[in-house]
XYZ file of C-alpha atoms in Angstrom:
778
model
C -0.085 0.239 -0.029
C 3.105 2.069 0.001
C 6.933 2.669 -0.117
C 6.531 3.288 -3.762
C 10.201 4.353 -5.329
C 8.550 6.008 -8.386
C 6.168 8.764 -6.789
C 6.812 11.832 -8.394
C 7.489 15.304 -7.357
C 4.078 17.744 -7.717
C 4.707 20.604 -9.915
C 3.580 22.761 -6.875
C 6.644 22.236 -4.672
C 9.208 23.022 -7.568
C 11.471 26.158 -7.271
C 11.474 26.374 -3.622
C 7.849 26.114 -3.463
C 7.001 28.594 -5.950
C 5.641 26.015 -8.319
C 5.264 25.719 -12.146
C 2.809 28.104 -13.870
C 0.799 25.927 -15.917
C 0.238 26.312 -19.329
C 2.001 25.040 -22.814
C 5.561 24.936 -24.119
C 6.632 25.009 -27.657
C 9.464 22.060 -28.586
C 11.670 22.414 -31.822
C 13.362 19.132 -32.964
C 16.818 19.053 -34.504
C 14.911 18.290 -37.814
C 12.845 21.214 -37.670
C 9.558 20.092 -36.756
C 7.785 22.108 -33.903
C 4.962 20.787 -31.713
C 3.189 22.821 -28.656
C 2.745 20.368 -25.600
C 0.122 21.378 -23.468
C 1.093 21.265 -19.459
C -2.033 22.985 -18.582
C -3.341 19.684 -16.403
C 0.186 18.386 -15.371
C 0.312 17.293 -11.735
C 3.841 15.787 -11.360
C 7.013 15.945 -12.962
C 6.136 12.624 -14.542
C 3.136 13.961 -16.313
C 5.527 16.612 -18.043
C 7.440 13.827 -19.219
C 4.511 11.701 -20.327
C 3.055 14.565 -22.185
C 6.209 15.388 -24.223
C 6.740 11.955 -24.967
C 3.507 11.276 -26.455
C 3.176 14.172 -28.917
C 3.203 12.998 -32.269
C 5.379 14.757 -35.243
C 8.174 15.442 -32.518
C 11.464 13.344 -32.427
C 12.044 14.199 -28.637
C 12.376 12.057 -25.778
C 11.692 13.723 -22.317
C 13.796 12.196 -19.073
C 14.399 13.255 -15.544
C 18.413 13.547 -14.622
C 18.405 14.225 -10.354
C 16.998 17.910 -10.162
C 16.443 18.802 -13.888
C 14.598 17.614 -17.086
C 16.531 16.197 -20.201
C 15.781 16.665 -23.676
C 17.224 13.898 -26.284
C 16.802 14.606 -29.688
C 16.462 11.248 -32.131
C 15.643 12.813 -35.671
C 19.532 12.951 -36.881
C 18.382 16.538 -38.260
C 20.967 19.801 -38.036
C 18.524 22.519 -36.663
C 18.600 23.460 -33.195
C 16.982 21.736 -30.349
C 14.876 24.248 -28.739
C 12.061 25.297 -26.038
C 10.084 28.373 -25.820
C 7.258 29.393 -23.960
C 3.640 29.919 -25.592
C 1.428 33.256 -25.324
C 3.565 34.908 -22.760
C 3.533 32.110 -20.311
C 6.692 30.864 -18.011
C 5.796 27.233 -18.164
C 9.111 26.611 -19.976
C 11.294 28.833 -17.513
C 9.357 27.334 -14.554
C 10.467 23.957 -15.706
C 14.097 25.219 -16.289
C 13.715 24.440 -20.074
C 13.305 28.060 -21.554
C 17.304 28.584 -22.000
C 17.678 25.214 -24.087
C 18.558 26.151 -27.547
C 21.486 23.904 -29.115
C 22.628 21.690 -31.997
C 23.556 19.268 -29.810
C 21.774 15.934 -29.677
C 20.548 16.408 -25.631
C 20.141 19.055 -23.591
C 19.651 19.089 -19.973
C 17.683 21.839 -18.169
C 18.551 23.783 -15.212
C 17.719 22.736 -11.399
C 14.132 23.166 -10.200
C 14.384 21.003 -6.974
C 16.046 22.804 -3.993
C 15.285 23.429 -0.546
C 13.742 26.812 0.614
C 12.655 28.844 3.405
C 9.177 28.317 2.593
C 9.836 24.349 2.079
C 7.857 22.515 4.846
C 9.507 20.683 7.548
C 7.245 17.550 6.867
C 8.420 17.434 2.973
C 11.640 16.853 4.058
C 13.365 13.619 3.841
C 11.024 11.819 1.242
C 8.009 13.276 3.121
C 9.270 11.332 6.434
C 9.694 15.019 8.059
C 11.822 15.709 11.099
C 10.563 14.885 14.912
C 11.395 17.386 17.025
C 11.114 16.667 21.041
C 8.217 18.011 22.972
C 10.313 19.403 26.041
C 14.097 20.199 26.382
C 16.590 21.419 23.946
C 16.648 19.633 20.722
C 20.515 20.074 20.021
C 23.114 20.621 22.221
C 26.053 22.500 20.305
C 30.039 22.683 21.383
C 31.484 25.849 19.913
C 35.010 26.212 19.227
C 35.446 28.883 21.818
C 34.577 26.169 24.549
C 31.097 27.189 25.100
C 28.073 25.170 25.019
C 24.775 26.220 23.363
C 21.133 24.348 24.298
C 19.148 24.762 21.255
C 15.342 24.618 22.077
C 12.823 24.539 18.923
C 8.985 24.944 20.010
C 8.031 24.015 16.172
C 4.757 21.910 14.570
C 6.805 20.031 12.347
C 3.194 19.305 10.317
C 2.954 23.377 10.116
C 6.229 24.893 10.177
C 8.780 25.759 7.503
C 12.365 25.429 7.079
C 12.560 29.031 7.685
C 11.023 28.617 10.903
C 13.545 25.990 11.918
C 16.616 28.020 10.909
C 15.107 31.374 12.158
C 14.571 29.347 15.811
C 18.454 27.778 15.677
C 19.706 31.259 14.743
C 17.928 32.933 17.167
C 19.087 30.067 19.943
C 22.780 30.766 18.562
C 22.862 34.160 19.778
C 25.276 35.250 17.113
C 27.619 32.384 17.692
C 25.903 29.870 15.563
C 24.563 30.224 12.172
C 22.512 27.558 10.168
C 21.438 28.246 6.631
C 20.660 26.258 3.205
C 23.602 25.011 1.566
C 24.920 25.868 -1.534
C 23.936 22.795 -3.255
C 20.368 23.348 -2.297
C 19.675 19.905 -0.794
C 21.334 20.077 2.651
C 22.080 22.649 5.499
C 25.346 24.154 7.194
C 25.701 25.016 10.396
C 28.678 27.480 10.956
C 30.546 28.214 14.227
C 31.199 32.217 14.196
C 33.622 31.895 17.487
C 36.909 31.304 17.446
C 39.122 28.952 19.702
C 41.227 25.819 19.683
C 37.987 23.651 21.020
C 36.409 21.284 18.319
C 33.002 22.163 16.700
C 30.353 19.522 17.561
C 26.440 18.834 17.516
C 24.585 16.190 19.360
C 21.271 15.218 20.634
C 20.409 15.881 24.191
C 16.911 14.960 23.571
C 15.241 13.120 20.616
C 16.931 12.329 17.366
C 17.187 15.683 15.387
C 20.795 15.704 14.993
C 21.054 12.095 13.929
C 18.353 12.573 11.536
C 19.935 15.779 10.106
C 22.961 14.060 9.712
C 24.820 16.607 11.766
C 25.776 14.646 14.680
C 29.220 15.265 14.489
C 32.361 16.676 15.734
C 34.985 18.537 13.287
C 38.128 20.522 13.398
C 36.955 23.591 11.252
C 33.940 25.737 11.899
C 31.287 23.754 9.400
C 29.065 20.847 9.614
C 26.798 19.918 6.683
C 24.113 17.875 6.914
C 22.919 14.812 4.943
C 21.052 15.359 1.976
C 17.467 16.347 2.834
C 16.161 16.489 -0.613
C 15.868 14.030 -3.451
C 15.503 14.170 -6.949
C 12.303 14.944 -9.130
C 11.781 11.153 -9.614
C 13.665 9.972 -6.745
C 14.386 8.708 -3.159
C 16.977 9.165 -0.765
C 19.068 6.119 0.335
C 18.259 7.332 4.077
C 14.536 6.352 3.480
C 15.335 3.044 2.650
C 15.480 -0.078 5.243
C 12.559 1.559 6.944
C 13.879 4.863 7.178
C 17.746 3.679 8.969
C 19.331 3.814 5.371
C 21.769 1.334 4.012
C 24.827 3.058 5.870
C 27.926 3.419 4.122
C 28.130 2.003 0.622
C 31.288 1.112 -1.184
C 31.914 -1.040 -4.367
C 29.988 -4.035 -5.824
C 30.854 -6.223 -8.872
C 28.294 -7.224 -11.669
C 29.317 -10.157 -13.886
C 26.692 -10.308 -17.027
C 25.593 -13.159 -18.767
C 28.753 -12.820 -21.588
C 30.909 -13.443 -18.502
C 31.978 -9.547 -18.680
C 32.540 -8.175 -15.082
C 32.376 -4.823 -13.861
C 33.098 -2.890 -10.460
C 30.608 -0.475 -9.764
C 31.648 2.392 -6.906
C 28.515 3.465 -5.181
C 30.402 5.644 -2.424
C 29.421 8.889 -3.512
C 25.431 7.809 -4.038
C 22.732 9.673 -1.757
C 19.858 8.725 -3.867
C 18.569 5.347 -5.435
C 18.623 7.248 -8.932
C 22.267 7.751 -8.141
C 22.779 3.773 -7.523
C 20.902 3.134 -11.007
C 22.458 5.633 -12.853
C 26.127 4.579 -11.752
C 25.309 0.895 -12.141
C 24.111 1.900 -16.025
C 27.556 3.600 -16.563
C 29.345 0.413 -15.489
C 30.377 -0.565 -19.379
C 29.050 -4.279 -19.521
C 25.851 -5.675 -20.448
C 23.728 -4.964 -17.790
C 20.985 -2.104 -17.133
C 19.682 -1.260 -13.655
C 15.972 0.107 -13.209
C 13.079 -0.122 -10.793
C 11.721 -3.777 -10.407
C 8.225 -4.287 -11.710
C 6.255 -3.506 -8.032
C 8.083 -0.364 -7.833
C 9.807 -1.436 -4.363
C 12.866 -2.111 -5.734
C 15.361 -2.259 -8.137
C 16.047 -4.915 -11.080
C 19.523 -5.608 -12.569
C 18.357 -6.654 -16.386
C 21.056 -8.692 -18.767
C 21.039 -6.926 -21.891
C 23.638 -9.246 -23.737
C 21.222 -12.419 -24.940
C 23.991 -14.746 -24.023
C 23.823 -17.588 -21.658
C 27.346 -18.157 -21.374
C 27.310 -17.790 -17.518
C 25.051 -16.534 -14.608
C 24.092 -13.173 -13.834
C 25.990 -12.257 -10.929
C 26.108 -9.340 -8.456
C 28.662 -9.696 -5.361
C 30.104 -7.711 -2.872
C 33.132 -6.327 -3.371
C 36.201 -7.015 -0.780
C 35.944 -3.718 0.896
C 33.752 -4.925 3.705
C 30.685 -2.535 3.114
C 28.620 -5.294 2.040
C 27.414 -2.959 -0.520
C 25.690 -5.495 -2.777
C 24.037 -7.271 0.478
C 22.420 -4.002 1.555
C 20.458 -3.186 -1.541
C 19.483 -6.835 -1.560
C 21.001 -7.934 -4.940
C 23.947 -10.147 -4.042
C 22.664 -12.943 -5.986
C 23.731 -15.226 -8.772
C 20.912 -16.305 -11.366
C 20.494 -18.269 -14.943
C 17.601 -15.747 -15.817
C 18.160 -12.469 -17.762
C 17.087 -10.312 -14.749
C 17.519 -10.433 -11.069
C 15.320 -8.381 -8.276
C 16.004 -6.966 -5.410
C 12.758 -7.009 -3.628
C 11.211 -4.520 -1.543
C 13.792 -1.949 -0.438
C 11.434 -1.051 2.249
C 10.927 2.600 1.667
C 9.600 4.005 4.845
C 6.085 5.586 4.108
C 4.665 5.789 7.926
C 6.472 8.017 10.064
C 5.804 9.869 13.337
C 4.589 12.825 11.040
C 2.208 10.789 9.372
C -1.151 12.489 9.733
C -4.153 10.490 10.898
C -6.549 11.944 8.370
C -4.351 10.431 5.675
C -4.286 7.025 7.231
C -5.876 3.981 5.922
C -5.411 5.087 2.164
C -6.810 8.700 3.017
C -9.825 7.303 4.546
C -8.672 8.758 7.929
C -8.627 6.729 11.177
C -12.115 6.680 13.455
C -10.846 7.437 17.245
C -11.962 5.231 19.654
C -11.139 3.556 23.111
C -8.017 0.617 23.043
C -7.581 -1.508 25.897
C -3.573 -2.619 26.588
C -3.062 -5.673 28.847
C 0.791 -6.377 29.289
C 2.437 -9.601 30.076
C 2.561 -9.171 33.671
C -1.332 -8.304 33.548
C -0.960 -4.698 33.979
C -3.790 -3.136 32.175
C -4.858 0.553 30.999
C -7.289 2.340 28.237
C -6.205 4.844 25.700
C -9.325 6.905 24.805
C -8.183 8.245 21.507
C -11.160 10.255 20.962
C -10.441 12.495 24.117
C -6.914 12.846 23.312
C -7.757 13.869 19.565
C -4.179 12.876 18.300
C -3.201 14.205 14.662
C -0.427 12.590 13.767
C 1.197 8.663 13.875
C 3.469 10.172 16.566
C 0.668 11.658 18.875
C -0.721 8.005 18.985
C 2.873 6.435 19.676
C 3.625 8.865 22.686
C 0.040 8.311 23.974
C 1.116 4.406 24.372
C 4.332 4.992 26.043
C 2.711 7.508 28.506
C -0.342 4.609 29.274
C 1.430 3.055 31.959
C 1.508 -0.290 30.882
C 4.930 -2.084 30.304
C 4.424 -1.678 26.588
C 6.922 0.230 24.022
C 5.313 1.908 20.746
C 7.573 2.861 17.863
C 7.745 2.855 14.322
C 8.574 -0.625 12.811
C 11.707 -1.638 11.264
C 10.205 -1.824 7.879
C 8.817 1.910 8.303
C 4.934 0.682 7.391
C 3.296 0.714 10.532
C 3.305 0.707 14.376
C 5.308 -1.553 16.494
C 4.236 -2.668 20.084
C 6.900 -4.707 22.229
C 5.735 -5.927 25.826
C 8.489 -5.240 28.285
C 6.749 -6.561 31.531
C 8.200 -9.649 31.102
C 5.119 -11.821 32.381
C 4.190 -15.160 31.922
C 1.514 -14.228 29.711
C 1.141 -12.502 26.615
C 0.412 -8.780 25.613
C -3.052 -8.430 24.358
C -4.370 -5.062 22.306
C -8.269 -4.874 21.593
C -10.804 -2.479 20.847
C -13.773 -1.608 23.583
C -17.102 -0.777 22.821
C -17.703 0.076 18.812
C -14.381 1.188 18.667
C -11.973 -0.077 15.398
C -9.123 2.241 16.085
C -6.752 -0.557 16.820
C -7.575 -2.851 14.133
C -7.369 -0.020 11.824
C -4.062 1.013 13.317
C -3.093 -2.776 12.729
C -2.147 -3.418 16.562
C -5.149 -5.716 17.624
C -4.828 -8.811 18.700
C -2.031 -10.783 20.954
C 1.819 -10.713 21.044
C 3.890 -13.164 19.248
C 7.587 -13.641 18.877
C 9.372 -11.012 16.562
C 12.916 -10.191 15.292
C 13.543 -6.593 16.538
C 16.976 -5.285 15.957
C 18.318 -8.933 15.399
C 16.930 -9.901 18.948
C 13.871 -12.112 19.750
C 10.736 -9.910 21.512
C 7.496 -10.072 22.194
C 5.186 -7.734 20.564
C 2.631 -6.976 17.778
C 4.166 -5.574 13.872
C 1.448 -3.097 13.092
C 3.075 -3.891 9.510
C 0.342 -2.201 6.763
C 2.286 -4.454 4.178
C -0.102 -7.186 4.067
C 1.027 -10.924 3.325
C -0.431 -14.369 3.100
C 1.747 -17.453 3.192
C 1.408 -20.448 0.317
C 2.679 -23.858 0.205
C 2.837 -26.366 -2.504
C -0.695 -27.335 -2.663
C -1.945 -23.857 -2.574
C -4.007 -23.161 -5.730
C -4.841 -19.992 -7.443
C -8.748 -20.395 -5.908
C -7.139 -20.557 -2.321
C -4.826 -17.373 -3.069
C -7.717 -15.600 -4.003
C -9.646 -16.573 -0.759
C -6.301 -15.721 1.119
C -6.096 -12.105 -0.192
C -10.217 -11.633 0.496
C -9.774 -12.287 3.840
C -7.235 -9.208 4.271
C -8.366 -6.147 5.846
C -10.035 -4.786 2.330
C -7.240 -3.101 0.543
C -7.809 -5.137 -2.690
C -10.398 -7.819 -3.607
C -9.341 -10.886 -5.766
C -11.773 -12.544 -8.577
C -11.035 -15.166 -10.903
C -11.787 -14.880 -14.615
C -11.887 -18.511 -16.333
C -10.976 -18.912 -19.766
C -11.234 -21.935 -21.839
C -7.515 -22.641 -21.321
C -7.095 -21.388 -17.790
C -7.597 -18.929 -15.059
C -6.440 -15.398 -14.278
C -6.323 -13.652 -10.950
C -7.650 -10.153 -11.095
C -7.040 -7.842 -8.102
C -9.209 -4.350 -7.699
C -8.572 -1.646 -5.054
C -11.114 -0.782 -2.657
C -9.787 2.766 -2.378
C -10.123 5.454 -5.671
C -7.985 7.878 -6.311
C -4.208 8.124 -6.154
C -4.227 6.849 -2.514
C -5.808 3.467 -3.578
C -2.667 2.559 -5.571
C -1.439 -1.327 -4.363
C 1.539 -3.225 -5.822
C 2.127 -7.201 -5.279
C 5.326 -8.361 -4.426
C 5.313 -12.359 -4.908
C 7.606 -15.102 -5.254
C 4.977 -17.096 -7.105
C 5.705 -15.559 -10.384
C 2.378 -15.010 -11.428
C 2.991 -12.114 -13.856
C 1.092 -9.366 -12.363
C 0.531 -6.501 -14.570
C -0.922 -3.055 -13.558
C -4.127 -2.527 -16.064
C -5.645 0.513 -14.573
C -3.025 3.320 -12.853
C -4.495 4.666 -9.275
C -4.995 8.186 -10.169
C -6.923 11.217 -8.860
C -9.473 13.362 -10.788
C -8.145 16.540 -11.851
C -9.996 19.666 -11.959
C -8.373 23.028 -13.321
C -10.366 26.192 -11.561
C -9.740 29.347 -13.776
C -8.455 27.610 -16.380
C -8.108 29.411 -20.280
C -7.202 28.423 -23.423
C -3.359 29.132 -22.489
C -3.476 29.071 -18.779
C -4.053 26.118 -16.239
C -5.625 27.625 -13.542
C -5.155 26.230 -10.194
C -5.444 22.212 -10.383
C -6.684 20.674 -7.601
C -7.365 16.639 -7.322
C -9.746 14.626 -5.450
C -9.846 10.720 -5.002
C -13.803 10.826 -6.458
C -15.023 12.809 -9.127
C -16.463 15.444 -6.436
C -14.437 18.389 -5.348
C -15.845 20.489 -2.370
C -15.218 23.962 -1.167
C -13.225 24.985 -4.122
C -15.599 27.417 -4.143
C -17.154 28.203 -0.445
C -20.350 25.993 -0.192
C -20.135 24.688 -3.367
C -19.914 20.753 -4.291
C -18.796 20.103 -7.956
C -19.201 16.634 -9.299
C -16.992 15.636 -12.792
C -19.420 13.719 -14.752
C -16.970 13.783 -18.161
C -13.217 14.928 -19.254
C -12.918 18.072 -20.901
C -9.911 20.251 -22.234
C -11.595 23.399 -22.802
C -13.269 25.511 -19.905
C -16.741 24.917 -18.727
C -18.763 27.563 -17.302
C -20.250 26.787 -13.821
C -23.511 28.899 -12.848
C -23.814 29.339 -9.303
C -27.235 30.271 -8.100
C -29.525 30.838 -4.869
C -31.548 27.883 -3.630
C -33.644 27.920 -0.697
C -34.544 24.418 -1.458
C -31.175 22.984 0.247
C -31.705 25.545 3.257
C -35.247 24.126 3.484
C -33.705 20.164 3.417
C -31.422 21.342 6.255
C -34.264 22.283 8.492
C -36.217 19.373 7.840
C -33.346 17.338 8.770
C -32.718 19.152 11.769
C -36.216 18.869 12.786
C -36.229 15.339 11.789
C -33.062 14.711 13.919
C -34.631 16.338 16.876
C -37.828 14.720 16.911
C -36.058 11.319 17.161
C -34.089 12.761 20.177
C -37.596 13.236 21.431
C -39.042 9.991 20.428
C -35.578 8.481 22.190
C -35.779 10.239 25.494
C -39.724 9.526 25.577
C -38.568 5.808 25.595
C -35.429 5.652 27.553
C -36.366 8.937 30.241
C -39.713 8.272 31.633
C -41.619 6.015 33.895
C -44.501 4.045 32.169
C -47.437 3.966 34.969
C -49.004 1.300 33.227
C -46.003 -1.447 32.849
C -44.288 0.195 36.122
C -41.118 -0.071 34.434
C -38.741 3.091 34.069
C -36.479 4.004 31.417
C -32.842 3.204 31.105
C -32.173 7.014 31.626
C -35.118 7.830 33.705
C -34.174 10.096 36.773
C -30.845 11.012 34.525
C -29.369 14.300 35.024
C -27.706 14.015 31.345
C -31.293 13.252 29.943
C -32.745 16.333 31.674
C -29.914 18.713 30.555
C -30.774 17.626 26.712
C -34.290 18.122 27.070
C -34.285 21.532 28.736
C -30.916 23.048 26.624
C -32.790 22.237 23.043
C -35.887 23.030 24.508
C -34.550 26.706 25.192
C -33.131 26.687 21.626
C -35.784 26.116 19.759
C -38.411 28.137 21.699
C -36.223 31.213 23.078
C -35.155 34.516 21.908
C -32.124 35.098 20.548
C -30.141 38.705 20.404
C -27.681 39.729 18.526
C -28.114 38.127 15.109
C -30.111 40.412 13.219
C -33.924 41.125 13.111
C -35.015 37.846 13.179
C -34.676 36.990 17.109
C -36.375 33.203 16.632
C -36.317 30.391 14.832
C -40.369 30.154 14.991
C -40.248 33.205 12.303
C -38.469 30.977 10.072
C -41.260 28.083 10.332
C -39.731 25.930 12.802
C -41.754 25.473 16.023
C -42.284 23.134 18.688
C -45.866 21.723 19.177
C -47.929 20.960 22.488
C -46.371 17.416 22.079
C -43.053 19.133 22.350
C -41.817 17.889 18.886
C -40.596 19.929 16.169
C -42.694 20.958 13.415
C -41.760 23.155 10.006
C -43.738 25.418 8.126
C -41.908 25.530 4.906
C -43.688 28.832 3.800
C -42.491 30.903 6.289
C -38.948 30.064 5.140
C -39.724 30.962 1.971
C -41.465 34.226 2.511
C -38.488 35.445 4.758
C -36.132 34.070 2.356
C -37.859 36.075 -0.114
C -38.095 39.432 1.814
C -34.935 39.389 3.457
C -32.506 36.977 2.481
C -29.631 38.689 4.389
C -31.200 38.563 7.637
C -32.083 34.970 7.294
C -28.208 34.149 6.690
C -27.211 36.450 9.190
C -29.555 34.710 11.992
C -27.989 31.395 11.113
C -24.255 32.179 10.204
C -23.761 35.156 12.860
C -20.349 34.172 14.524
C -21.077 33.576 18.359
C -24.560 35.062 18.291
C -25.932 33.235 15.504
C -28.197 30.294 15.570
C -25.641 27.869 13.884
C -22.899 29.083 16.777
C -25.327 28.775 19.701
C -26.592 25.298 18.395
C -22.902 24.135 17.929
C -21.975 25.406 21.675
C -24.685 23.412 22.980
C -24.018 20.344 21.139
C -20.409 20.787 21.939
C -21.148 21.141 25.726
C -23.166 18.185 25.676
C -21.338 15.917 22.935
C -18.234 17.493 22.481
C -14.941 15.704 22.369
C -13.490 18.266 24.885
C -15.257 18.145 28.077
C -18.976 17.232 26.649
C -21.205 16.378 29.459
C -22.511 13.097 27.875
C -18.868 12.067 26.533
C -17.643 12.790 30.109
C -20.168 10.607 31.353
C -19.266 7.926 29.284
C -15.786 8.076 30.024
C -17.336 7.799 33.951
C -19.187 4.936 32.923
C -16.466 3.684 30.971
C -14.061 4.046 33.683
C -16.342 2.168 36.335
C -16.656 -0.526 33.772
C -13.141 -0.727 33.611
C -12.581 -0.792 37.353
C -15.365 -3.473 37.451
C -13.531 -5.621 35.195
C -10.402 -5.372 37.204
C -12.019 -6.348 40.270
C -13.516 -9.473 38.531
C -9.854 -10.055 37.587
C -8.623 -9.858 40.624
C -11.702 -12.004 42.426
C -10.810 -14.494 39.487
C -7.620 -14.545 40.763
C -8.373 -14.975 44.281
C -10.874 -17.607 43.837
C -8.418 -19.620 41.732
C -6.024 -19.172 44.246
C -8.732 -20.182 47.008
C -9.617 -23.169 44.332
C -6.091 -24.260 44.439
C -6.182 -23.881 48.203
C -9.200 -26.346 48.770
C -7.828 -28.627 46.035
C -4.512 -28.831 48.150
C -6.694 -29.436 51.012
C -8.978 -31.932 49.432
C -5.873 -33.876 48.308
C -4.068 -33.693 51.829
C -7.574 -34.767 53.237
C -7.803 -37.801 50.681
C -4.024 -38.601 51.234
C -4.598 -38.909 55.086
C -8.154 -40.675 54.869
C -5.924 -43.074 52.543
C -3.502 -43.388 55.280
C -5.928 -44.083 58.221
C -7.652 -46.511 55.994
C -4.511 -48.268 55.341
C -3.808 -48.360 59.286
C -7.031 -49.794 59.953
C -6.549 -52.266 57.437
C -3.043 -53.198 59.057
C -4.708 -53.212 62.742
C -7.467 -55.132 61.731
C -4.909 -57.624 60.194
C -3.229 -57.617 63.576
C -6.313 -58.378 65.138
C -7.167 -61.023 63.074
C -3.959 -62.637 63.207
C -4.227 -62.544 67.512
C -7.497 -63.954 67.101
C -6.214 -67.097 64.924
C -3.225 -67.633 67.418
C -5.988 -67.727 70.248
C -8.028 -70.304 68.656
C -5.198 -72.231 67.448
C -3.921 -72.302 70.912
């Protein structure tokens, strides 16, 4: 469901966040042919490349080289290869192509991908972002003067920019330390502005910020440079692989093609996977490196056509184990070898919960944790209202049970490790109607896992779904196993006269619904429909793309406030939408309010009253909460409102209480009010703080709000009692079990005593019989 290595950079993030003005460009190849390329609807740099390569009548191939676009002419002509903007636009300039005019067969544009002060912190490191400590200094800096600076950074990673981070560091640096964007545009520099004979060093007093940035160093000079924080246009940092732990120091490897020609490849300078692929492709023997079919790893392909020897990739004798780290240390008699997934980290502490579950978000409920020693506690995520995966992890670690939560080693989920060392197993379960633990992938019982090369007891909430097969598993069973997963994909079989095909469909629409299959079964999966978002260019013209927005469905909400648009067909020409007032929508919403209120009244009538006939009381009879609901909403719908214009009551708009306490709605009053003074009606409903909607929301929040709502507090109080009673039941069961064991032991001891007494009686009887016989004989 993630970890893809071919995710392309959005045009909106290029040029330091200034983006690309979408329009058309004109490209002329060396044969003299010219064509206009329409880029009004290009969302990513891959869309730009695809649009250029699909143009008929143009012999130019577009590709990506690092942070630049490259054009290669295939026409064999002698004219100039050139690019220009159309109709006064700036699209070619923004793409770094406007300066291209050459008779050479290829040309590379200028850099369009670099760090800037406006760059968001959560976009760094392939969207892994930075994790800032919530308390204490984030960095400790030892200066050449011998002084020590403790740098505290109070920023939210998901809202702050790189400029905010640099400003915070420089402010704390007190003129002795300066942080800035390095000249390469991909990393940061930290300069010691003091003098002295001591070393310049930066370390982590709290958290892992210095380690993440790659600045936990000690140098003899005055400058420390961070790791590369930004990859290329269609690339991924090596530090994002191996679950975000990186591959460590790379060195050399050897590749032998099937014609038995060997080459040594030096990868010591590689910072991105693109660097690795490009360097291998420059090795000079008959191999080609590329992304594998699942786009989660790399593939080494033999291009010689020979079968003389095996295709072999091996570690070089430099102790870096580079081929092993890249998972390509193999020898095969096929024409290609595959690394498998390189485990690009795609879930981090900065992952927003609203983006969880392929963009569907995470419903917040209560989760109970019981560690192996029997200690238990319940985490109420609804009350906590976490925003990120990191918030959930911190909450679990502060829960009081002996469980440690973190991002797992593969970077695709939450890992729970039991630290209690008890005789039982860690148990995690949702309470009530909650599905939070299930959706997070952490519900269940702990099992033995290997973490950091050690065996631990825990739960790995990996979002990569796995099934196992045996030699007797058929394709129908594979389909059943896939359908038994969490609903990410559905599997179906299509029967042909000569065989069967397995067809998989993603359950989620849009780009977020993308899935891939990585299998050892050699089933030959191929993608037939690419997961893409619907695109809508708002304000587009024949020459300009306007503002391009995307949606996982065909519906777009709030591009214009209060307006929902649904795309019914594609168009490359502007479509005009007329938005007119429609009182039917207001009447529909008021009818919904009336219906919902009357349902509440019916519920209260059933659950909060005493039935004289049956002599039974409702479950909420006498409840202060039920009375509070009745009084609060009764006052809202029957009372006067001041401060919201000339309309003082909702009864003036046709909503009133009848003698049964139920709401009724006269639509004619609403229609008359809208006809005579629509602005006053709008003010009555929408005025901030004093309008009807604001007051209704205030009442709802006071009763059922997630922060301090009376019903929620009551619910939590009842849940606490349930938890307390469950704990008492568990303790009582424990005492009963001990008493049962004690009574059984007593019973066994009594049985033993009785058996001994019986044996003694038998012996005495035998002696008595013996005396009797002796007397008789005498």
